[in-house]
Coordinates of C-alpha atoms in Angstrom, one line a residue:
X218 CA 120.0 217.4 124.8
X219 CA 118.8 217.4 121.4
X220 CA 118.1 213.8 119.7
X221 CA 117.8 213.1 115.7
X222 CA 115.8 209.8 115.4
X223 CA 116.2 208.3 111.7
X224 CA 113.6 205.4 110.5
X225 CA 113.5 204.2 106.9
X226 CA 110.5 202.2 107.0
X227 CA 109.9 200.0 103.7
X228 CA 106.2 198.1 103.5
X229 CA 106.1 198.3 107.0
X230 CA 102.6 198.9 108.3
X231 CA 101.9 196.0 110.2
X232 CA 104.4 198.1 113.0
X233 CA 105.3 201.0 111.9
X234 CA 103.2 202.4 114.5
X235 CA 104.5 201.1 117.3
X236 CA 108.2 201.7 116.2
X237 CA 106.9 205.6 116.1
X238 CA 104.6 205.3 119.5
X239 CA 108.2 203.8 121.6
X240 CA 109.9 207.4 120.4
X241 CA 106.9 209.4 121.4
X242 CA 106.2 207.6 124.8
X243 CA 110.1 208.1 125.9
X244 CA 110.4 209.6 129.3
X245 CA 112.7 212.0 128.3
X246 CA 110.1 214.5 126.1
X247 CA 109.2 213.7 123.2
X248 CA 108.2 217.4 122.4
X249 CA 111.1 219.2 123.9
X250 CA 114.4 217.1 122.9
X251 CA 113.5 214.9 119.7
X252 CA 113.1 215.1 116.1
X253 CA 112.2 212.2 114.1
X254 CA 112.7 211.7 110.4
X255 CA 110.6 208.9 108.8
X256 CA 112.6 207.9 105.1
X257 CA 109.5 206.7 103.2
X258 CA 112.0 203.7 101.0
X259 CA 109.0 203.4 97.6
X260 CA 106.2 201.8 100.1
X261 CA 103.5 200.7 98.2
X262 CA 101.8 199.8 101.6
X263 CA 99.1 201.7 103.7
X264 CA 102.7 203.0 106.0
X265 CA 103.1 205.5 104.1
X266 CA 99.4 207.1 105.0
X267 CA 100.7 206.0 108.4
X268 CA 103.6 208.1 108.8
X269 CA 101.6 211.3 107.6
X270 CA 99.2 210.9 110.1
X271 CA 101.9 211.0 112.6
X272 CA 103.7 214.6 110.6
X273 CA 100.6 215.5 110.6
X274 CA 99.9 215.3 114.8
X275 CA 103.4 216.4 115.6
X276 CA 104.7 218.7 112.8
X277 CA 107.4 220.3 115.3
X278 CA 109.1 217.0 115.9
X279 CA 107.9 215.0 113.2
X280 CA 109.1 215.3 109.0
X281 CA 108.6 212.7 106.4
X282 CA 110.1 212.4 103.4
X283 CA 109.7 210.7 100.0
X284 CA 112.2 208.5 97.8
X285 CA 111.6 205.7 95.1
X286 CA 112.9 202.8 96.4
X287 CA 116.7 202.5 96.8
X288 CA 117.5 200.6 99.9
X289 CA 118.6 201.6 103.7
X290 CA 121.4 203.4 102.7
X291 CA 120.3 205.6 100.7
X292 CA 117.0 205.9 103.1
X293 CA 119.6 207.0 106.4
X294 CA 122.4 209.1 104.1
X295 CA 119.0 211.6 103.4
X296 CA 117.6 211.2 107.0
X297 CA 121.5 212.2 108.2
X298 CA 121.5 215.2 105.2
X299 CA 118.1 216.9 106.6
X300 CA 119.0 216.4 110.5
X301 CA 118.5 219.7 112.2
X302 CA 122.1 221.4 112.8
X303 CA 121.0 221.6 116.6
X304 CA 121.3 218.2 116.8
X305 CA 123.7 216.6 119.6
X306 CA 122.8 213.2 118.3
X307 CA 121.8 210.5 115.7
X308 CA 119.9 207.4 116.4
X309 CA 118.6 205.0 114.3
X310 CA 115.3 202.7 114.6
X311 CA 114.2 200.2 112.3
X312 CA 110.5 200.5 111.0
X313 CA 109.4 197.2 113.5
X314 CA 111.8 197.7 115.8
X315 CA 111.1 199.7 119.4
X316 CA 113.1 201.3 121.9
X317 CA 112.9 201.0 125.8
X318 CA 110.9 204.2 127.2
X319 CA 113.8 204.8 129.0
X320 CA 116.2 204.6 125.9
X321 CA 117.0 208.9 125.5
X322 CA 116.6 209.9 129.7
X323 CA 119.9 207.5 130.1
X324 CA 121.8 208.0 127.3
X325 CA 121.2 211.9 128.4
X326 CA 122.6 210.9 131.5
X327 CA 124.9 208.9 130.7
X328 CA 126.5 211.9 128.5
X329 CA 126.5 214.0 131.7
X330 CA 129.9 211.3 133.1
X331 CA 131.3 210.7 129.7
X332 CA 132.4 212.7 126.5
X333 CA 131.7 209.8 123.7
X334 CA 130.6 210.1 120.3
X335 CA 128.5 207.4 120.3
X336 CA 126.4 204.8 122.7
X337 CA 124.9 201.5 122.0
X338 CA 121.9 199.7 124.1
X339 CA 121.5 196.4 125.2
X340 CA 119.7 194.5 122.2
X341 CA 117.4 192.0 122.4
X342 CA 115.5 189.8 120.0
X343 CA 111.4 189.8 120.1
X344 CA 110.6 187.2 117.8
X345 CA 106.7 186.4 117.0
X346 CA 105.3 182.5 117.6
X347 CA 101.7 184.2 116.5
X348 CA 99.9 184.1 120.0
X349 CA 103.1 183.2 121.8
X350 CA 106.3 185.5 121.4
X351 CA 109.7 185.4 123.1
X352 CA 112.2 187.6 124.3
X353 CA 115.9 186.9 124.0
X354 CA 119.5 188.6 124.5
X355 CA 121.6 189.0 121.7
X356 CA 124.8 187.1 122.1
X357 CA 126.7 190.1 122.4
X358 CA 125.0 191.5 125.7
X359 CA 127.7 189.8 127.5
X360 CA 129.4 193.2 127.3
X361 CA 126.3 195.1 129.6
X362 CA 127.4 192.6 132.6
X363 CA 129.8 195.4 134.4
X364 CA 126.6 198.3 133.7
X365 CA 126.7 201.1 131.9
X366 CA 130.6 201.9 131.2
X367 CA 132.7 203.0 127.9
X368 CA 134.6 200.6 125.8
X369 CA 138.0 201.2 124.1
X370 CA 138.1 198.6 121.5
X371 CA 141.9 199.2 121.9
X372 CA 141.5 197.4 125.6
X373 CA 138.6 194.9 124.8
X374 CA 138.9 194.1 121.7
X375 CA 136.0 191.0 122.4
X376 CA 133.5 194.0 122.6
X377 CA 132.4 194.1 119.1
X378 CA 129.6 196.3 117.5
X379 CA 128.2 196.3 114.1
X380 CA 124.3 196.9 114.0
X381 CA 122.6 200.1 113.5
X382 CA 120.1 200.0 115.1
X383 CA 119.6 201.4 118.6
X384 CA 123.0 202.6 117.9
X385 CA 123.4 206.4 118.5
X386 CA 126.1 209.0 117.1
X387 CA 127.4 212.4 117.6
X388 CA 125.2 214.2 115.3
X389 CA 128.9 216.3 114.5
X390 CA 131.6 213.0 114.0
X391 CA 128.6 211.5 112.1
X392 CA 128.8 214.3 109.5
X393 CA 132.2 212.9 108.2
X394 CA 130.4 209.6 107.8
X395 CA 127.7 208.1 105.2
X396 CA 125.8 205.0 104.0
X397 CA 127.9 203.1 101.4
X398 CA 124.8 203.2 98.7
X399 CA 126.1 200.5 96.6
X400 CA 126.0 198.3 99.5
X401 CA 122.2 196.7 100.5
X402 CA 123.5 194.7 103.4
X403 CA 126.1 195.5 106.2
X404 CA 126.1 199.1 104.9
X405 CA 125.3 199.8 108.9
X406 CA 128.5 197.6 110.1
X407 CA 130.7 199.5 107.6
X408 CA 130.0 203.1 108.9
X409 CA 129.9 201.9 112.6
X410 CA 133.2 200.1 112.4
X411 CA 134.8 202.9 110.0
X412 CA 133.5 205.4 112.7
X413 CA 135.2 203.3 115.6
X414 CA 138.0 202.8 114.1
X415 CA 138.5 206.8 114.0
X416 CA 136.9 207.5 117.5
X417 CA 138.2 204.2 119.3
X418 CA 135.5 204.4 122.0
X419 CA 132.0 204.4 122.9
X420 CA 129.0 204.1 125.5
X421 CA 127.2 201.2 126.6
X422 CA 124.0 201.3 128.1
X423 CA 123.0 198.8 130.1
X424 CA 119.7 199.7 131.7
X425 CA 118.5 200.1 128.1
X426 CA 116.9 198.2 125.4
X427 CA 116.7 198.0 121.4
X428 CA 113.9 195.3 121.0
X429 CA 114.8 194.2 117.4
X430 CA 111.6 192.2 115.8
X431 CA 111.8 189.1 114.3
X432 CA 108.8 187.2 112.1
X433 CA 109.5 184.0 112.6
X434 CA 107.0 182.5 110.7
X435 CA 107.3 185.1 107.6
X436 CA 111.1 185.2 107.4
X437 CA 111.3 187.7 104.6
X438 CA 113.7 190.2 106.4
X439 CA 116.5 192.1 104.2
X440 CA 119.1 189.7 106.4
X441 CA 117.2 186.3 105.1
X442 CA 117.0 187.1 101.8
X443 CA 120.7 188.9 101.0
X444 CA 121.9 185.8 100.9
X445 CA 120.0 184.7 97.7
X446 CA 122.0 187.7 95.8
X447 CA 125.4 187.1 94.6
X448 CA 126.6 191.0 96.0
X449 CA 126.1 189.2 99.5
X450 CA 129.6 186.9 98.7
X451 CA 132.6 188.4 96.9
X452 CA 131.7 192.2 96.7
X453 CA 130.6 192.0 100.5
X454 CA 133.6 190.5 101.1
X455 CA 135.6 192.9 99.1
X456 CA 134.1 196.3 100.5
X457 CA 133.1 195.5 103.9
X458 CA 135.8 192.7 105.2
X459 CA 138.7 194.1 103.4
X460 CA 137.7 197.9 104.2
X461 CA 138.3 197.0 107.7
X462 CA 141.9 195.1 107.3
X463 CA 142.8 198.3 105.0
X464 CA 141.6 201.0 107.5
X465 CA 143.1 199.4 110.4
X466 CA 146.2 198.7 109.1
X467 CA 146.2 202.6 107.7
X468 CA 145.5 203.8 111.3
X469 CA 147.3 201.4 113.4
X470 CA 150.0 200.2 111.4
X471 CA 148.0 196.2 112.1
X472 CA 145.0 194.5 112.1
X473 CA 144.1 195.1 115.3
X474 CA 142.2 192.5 117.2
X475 CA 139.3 194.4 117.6
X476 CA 139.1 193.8 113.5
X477 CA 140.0 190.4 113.8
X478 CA 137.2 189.6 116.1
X479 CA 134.9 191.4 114.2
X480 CA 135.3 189.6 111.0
X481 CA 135.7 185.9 112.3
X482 CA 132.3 186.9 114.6
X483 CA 130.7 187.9 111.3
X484 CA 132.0 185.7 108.6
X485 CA 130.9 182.7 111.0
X486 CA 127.5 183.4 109.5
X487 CA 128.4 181.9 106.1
X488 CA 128.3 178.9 107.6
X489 CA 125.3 178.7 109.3
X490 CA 122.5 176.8 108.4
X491 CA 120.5 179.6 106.9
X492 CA 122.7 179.9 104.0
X493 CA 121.8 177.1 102.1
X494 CA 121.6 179.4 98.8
X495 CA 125.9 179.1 98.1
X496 CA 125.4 176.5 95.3
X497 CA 122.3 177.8 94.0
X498 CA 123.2 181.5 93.3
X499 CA 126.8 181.3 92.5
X500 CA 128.5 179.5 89.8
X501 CA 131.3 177.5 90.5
X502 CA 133.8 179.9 89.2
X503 CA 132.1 182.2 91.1
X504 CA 132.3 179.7 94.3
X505 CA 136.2 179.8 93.7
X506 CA 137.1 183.4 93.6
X507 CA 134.4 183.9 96.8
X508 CA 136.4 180.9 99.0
X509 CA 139.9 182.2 97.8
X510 CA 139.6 185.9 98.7
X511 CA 138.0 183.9 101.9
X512 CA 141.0 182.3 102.5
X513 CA 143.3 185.6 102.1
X514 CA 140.9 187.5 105.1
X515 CA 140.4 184.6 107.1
X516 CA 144.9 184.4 107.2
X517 CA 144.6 187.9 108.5
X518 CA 142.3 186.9 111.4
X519 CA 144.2 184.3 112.1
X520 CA 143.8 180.4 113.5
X521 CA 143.4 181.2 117.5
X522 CA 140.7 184.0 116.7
X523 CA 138.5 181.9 114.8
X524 CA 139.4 178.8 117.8
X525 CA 138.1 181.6 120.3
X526 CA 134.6 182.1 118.6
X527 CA 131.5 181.1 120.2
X528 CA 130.3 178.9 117.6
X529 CA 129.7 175.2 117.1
X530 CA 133.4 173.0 116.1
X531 CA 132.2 172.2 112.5
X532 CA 131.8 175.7 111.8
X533 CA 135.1 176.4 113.2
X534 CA 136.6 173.6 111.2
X535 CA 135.1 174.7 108.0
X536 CA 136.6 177.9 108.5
X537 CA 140.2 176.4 109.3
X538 CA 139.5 174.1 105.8
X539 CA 139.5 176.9 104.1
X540 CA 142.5 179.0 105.7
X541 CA 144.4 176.0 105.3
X542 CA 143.3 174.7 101.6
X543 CA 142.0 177.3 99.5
X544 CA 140.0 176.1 96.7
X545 CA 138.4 173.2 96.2
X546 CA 137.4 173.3 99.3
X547 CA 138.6 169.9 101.4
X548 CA 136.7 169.6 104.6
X549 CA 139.4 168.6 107.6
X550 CA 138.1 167.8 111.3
X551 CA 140.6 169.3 114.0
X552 CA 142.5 166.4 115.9
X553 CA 140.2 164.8 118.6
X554 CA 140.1 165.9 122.0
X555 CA 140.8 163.1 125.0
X556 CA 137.5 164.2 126.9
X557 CA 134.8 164.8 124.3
X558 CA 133.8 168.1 123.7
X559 CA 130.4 168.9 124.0
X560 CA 127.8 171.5 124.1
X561 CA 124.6 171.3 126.8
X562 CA 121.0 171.9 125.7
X563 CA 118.6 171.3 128.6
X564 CA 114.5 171.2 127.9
X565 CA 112.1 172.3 130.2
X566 CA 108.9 171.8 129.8
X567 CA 105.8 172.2 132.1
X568 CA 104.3 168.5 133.0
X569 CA 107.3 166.8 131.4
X570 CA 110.4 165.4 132.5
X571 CA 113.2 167.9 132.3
X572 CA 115.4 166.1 129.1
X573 CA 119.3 167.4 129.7
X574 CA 121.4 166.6 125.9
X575 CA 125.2 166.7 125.5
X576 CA 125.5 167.6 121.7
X577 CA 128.9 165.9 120.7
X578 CA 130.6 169.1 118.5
X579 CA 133.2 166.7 117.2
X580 CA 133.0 163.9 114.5
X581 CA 132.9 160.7 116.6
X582 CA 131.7 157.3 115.5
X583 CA 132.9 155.9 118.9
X584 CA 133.7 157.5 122.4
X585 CA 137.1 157.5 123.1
X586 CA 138.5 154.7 124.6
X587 CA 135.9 152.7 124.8
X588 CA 134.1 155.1 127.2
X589 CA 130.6 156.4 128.2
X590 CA 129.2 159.3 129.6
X591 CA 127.4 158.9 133.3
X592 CA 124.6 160.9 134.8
X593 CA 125.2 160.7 138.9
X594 CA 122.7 161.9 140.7
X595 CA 122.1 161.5 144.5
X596 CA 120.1 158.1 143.9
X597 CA 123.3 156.6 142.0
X598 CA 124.6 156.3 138.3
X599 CA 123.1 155.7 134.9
X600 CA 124.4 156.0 131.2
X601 CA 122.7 158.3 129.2
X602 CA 121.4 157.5 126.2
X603 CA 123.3 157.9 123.0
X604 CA 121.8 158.6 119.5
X605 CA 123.4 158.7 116.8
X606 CA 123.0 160.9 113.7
X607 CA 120.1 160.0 111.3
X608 CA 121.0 162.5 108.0
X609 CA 123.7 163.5 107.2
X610 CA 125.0 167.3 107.8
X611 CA 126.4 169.2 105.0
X612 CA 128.1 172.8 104.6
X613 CA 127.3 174.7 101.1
X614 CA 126.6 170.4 100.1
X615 CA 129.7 169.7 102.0
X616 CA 129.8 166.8 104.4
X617 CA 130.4 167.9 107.5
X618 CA 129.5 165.0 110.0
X619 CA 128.6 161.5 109.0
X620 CA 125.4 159.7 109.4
X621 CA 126.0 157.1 112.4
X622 CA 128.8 159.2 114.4
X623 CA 127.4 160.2 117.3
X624 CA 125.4 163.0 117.7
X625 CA 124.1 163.6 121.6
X626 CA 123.3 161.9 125.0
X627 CA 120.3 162.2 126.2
X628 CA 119.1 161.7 130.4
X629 CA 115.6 162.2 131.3
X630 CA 115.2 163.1 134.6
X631 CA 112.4 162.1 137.5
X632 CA 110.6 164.4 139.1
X633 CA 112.6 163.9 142.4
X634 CA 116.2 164.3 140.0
X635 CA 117.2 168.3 141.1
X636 CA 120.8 167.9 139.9
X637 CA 122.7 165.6 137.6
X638 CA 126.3 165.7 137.2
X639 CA 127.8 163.7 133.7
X640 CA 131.1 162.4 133.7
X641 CA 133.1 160.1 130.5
X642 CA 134.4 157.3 132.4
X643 CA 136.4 154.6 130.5
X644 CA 138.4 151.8 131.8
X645 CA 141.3 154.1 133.6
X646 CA 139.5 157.2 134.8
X647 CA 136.1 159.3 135.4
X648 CA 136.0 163.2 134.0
X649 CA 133.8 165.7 135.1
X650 CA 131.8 167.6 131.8
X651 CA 129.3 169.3 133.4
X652 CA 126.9 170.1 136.5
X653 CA 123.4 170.6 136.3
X654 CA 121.3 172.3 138.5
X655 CA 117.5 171.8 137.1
X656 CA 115.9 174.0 139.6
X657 CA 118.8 176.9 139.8
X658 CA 118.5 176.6 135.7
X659 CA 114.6 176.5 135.3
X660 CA 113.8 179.7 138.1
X661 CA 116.7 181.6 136.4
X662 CA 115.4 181.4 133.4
X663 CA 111.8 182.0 134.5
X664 CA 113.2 184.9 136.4
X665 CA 115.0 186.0 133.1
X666 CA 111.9 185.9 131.1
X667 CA 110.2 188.0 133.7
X668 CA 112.4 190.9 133.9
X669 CA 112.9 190.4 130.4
X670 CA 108.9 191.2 129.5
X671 CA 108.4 193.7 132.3
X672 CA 111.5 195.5 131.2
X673 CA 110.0 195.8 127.5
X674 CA 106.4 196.7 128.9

């Protein structure tokens, strides 16, 4: 089996190394079955000296090649042109990212069972506190849970996929595909959901991992900063979201709800509180034609996908506002539920009590009913505590949740507290919410963080 691995790398010599060492060190050989091409994107870095060190250790497997800068692209579209026609497949690496020493031995075997054109590793985040870094699964590893297994996004349409990296393709379905070059963000989702669309399936490997890098104290990625340029609104919206809805409905005769997931997963992120750059880089004629076309997409995903997502209510809501009212955009909260709805957040910390919150998701400025929520534990009932919010919380400068509705309820545990069960009780009845189990939730998540390190050492 013969792997293509493609790396743009951009400024990038702070890891650039160790991106290139995770390819070499693979257990499958490095020297027998892999090529890598390093896209040098304009560095004006020391990674550029970096990467011919490494052509010049390993000039069988190893090629670099030079471009003024242009963006990733541009950077993978050359990479893809000069892969070797021997090539069975594609992969692409980030220039800080690195890839389990396990990554190309089981996707080789996974290719021995099943005849894909293209496989997809678990992916995990490896952010960097300085001396303290953490390792966390990306929300989307729910679909590794049944092992290593091949998706039709006709049958599970919930099993999504947009990022390149980690990502590898038949090196001869990928020569049909390319880079949109005009594009400097989601260029990757386009080809990978174009090239679904047209292959309807693909591997996942579970006993794998893409360990994406994140700064956490630099935050300069391409991802943070796209949304300070105005080609990150409208023309996204216009070349990636609507390319899908066009190609789907060409292919399938629908939007399929593979596409509809897809988008209301993705568009979610306009929303989040990372994009506080709406008001500042676009006018408000520019605002209006961004929300309107917006609204036209959104009505093709349709109110029960975006009611599905995984996301907090107010984003969910804001989503809704706009399906429903266009421009100006008017804020509506959904109707309130009976029981609140809430979210649970539980802090663990070493020589502290454990802390368990309910985050309230909806806009209340009284429980329902005159209610309250209850911890019980085994040595009787308490009310939690409830605060109320302090600022306000705004949308794109958009009021979202008041100050003084209620925000969370907060229990602090004693030491000799193992489990807590909260209940709303009011006047005529007690609900279950939720069940804690502080020691089943603080060892599983030790044990998590465990496997989780020794799996990436």
């Amino acid at each position: 089996m013969k792997f293509a691995i493609i790396m743009p790398f951009y400024n990038a010599e702070k890891r650039l190394g160790l991106s290139i060492d995770s390819i070499i060190k693979q257990s499958y050989s490095f020297l027998k079955h892999v090529e890598v091409l390093l896209i040098n994107d304009g560095s004006t870095d020391n990674s550029g000296t970096i990467a011919k060190r490494y052509e010049e250790k390993y000039p069988d497997n190893i090629r670099v090649f030079e471009m003024p800068n242009g963006g990733p692209a541009k950077a993978r579209n050359i990479g893809i042109h000069n892969v070797q026609e021997n090539t069975d497949f594609v992969g692409f690496l980030d220039a800080d990212d690195i890839l389990s020493s396990n990554m190309l031995g089981n996707i080789a075997a996974f290719l021995e069972q099943s005849d894909v054109s293209m496989l997809v590793p678990a992916f995990y985040y490896l952010d960097d506190f300085g001396e303290k870094q953490k390792i966390s699964p990306h929300k989307l590893n729910y679909r590794f849970m049944q092992g290593n297994r091949v998706v039709n996004i006709e049958e599970e349409p919930l099993a999504i996929h947009f990022y390149i990296g980690g990502t590898f393709l038949r090196y001869e379905s990928l020569k049909e595909f390319s880079f949109d070059e005009t594009l400097h963000f989601g260029e990757d989702q386009l080809l990978i959901t174009q090239f679904l669309l047209e292959n309807h399936t693909y591997g996942l490997i579970a006993d794998a991992g893409y360990y994406y890098y994140r700064d956490m104290k630099g935050k300069n990625s391409l991802v943070s900063s796209s949304w300070k340029k105005p080609e990150r609104y409208t023309p996204f919206l216009q070349k990636v979201y609507q390319t899908y809805l066009v190609t789907s409905k060409e292919k399938f005769g629908i939007v399929i709800p593979y596409v509809k997931n897809l988008i209301a997963y993705h568009a979610k992120l306009f929303f989040y509180k990372e994009n506080v750059y709406f008001n500042e880089v676009l006018s408000e004629a520019e605002q209006k034609v961004f929300v309107l076309e917006l609204q036209q997409i959104l009505k093709e995903v349709e109110t029960s996908t975006i009611l599905a997502l995984d996301t907090p209510l107010v984003v969910k809501e804001m989503m809704l506002s706009i399906v429903q009212n266009g421009w100006p955009v008017q804020f509506e909260t959904l109707p309130l539920k009976g029981i609140p709805l809430v979210s649970i957040k539980e802090n663990y910390k070493i020589g502290k009590p454990a802390v368990i919150e309910l985050i309230f998701e909806e806009q209340l400025n009284t429980l329902p009913n005159a209610g309250q929520i209850v911890a019980v534990t085994r040595f009787g009932e308490s009310s939690a505590k409830i605060v109320t919010r302090k600022t306000e919380q705004k949308i794109w400068d958009i009021i979202v949740r008041k100050t003084g509705a209620i925000e969370r309820a907060v229990f602090k545990l004693k030491p000799y507290q193992s489990k807590v069960h909260f209940f709303f009780k009011d006047d005529t009845k007690k609900t279950s919410i939720v069940e804690v189990h502080v020691m089943k939730s603080l060892l599983g998540k030790v044990k998590r963080n465990i496997k989780l390190k020794r799996d990436l050492k």
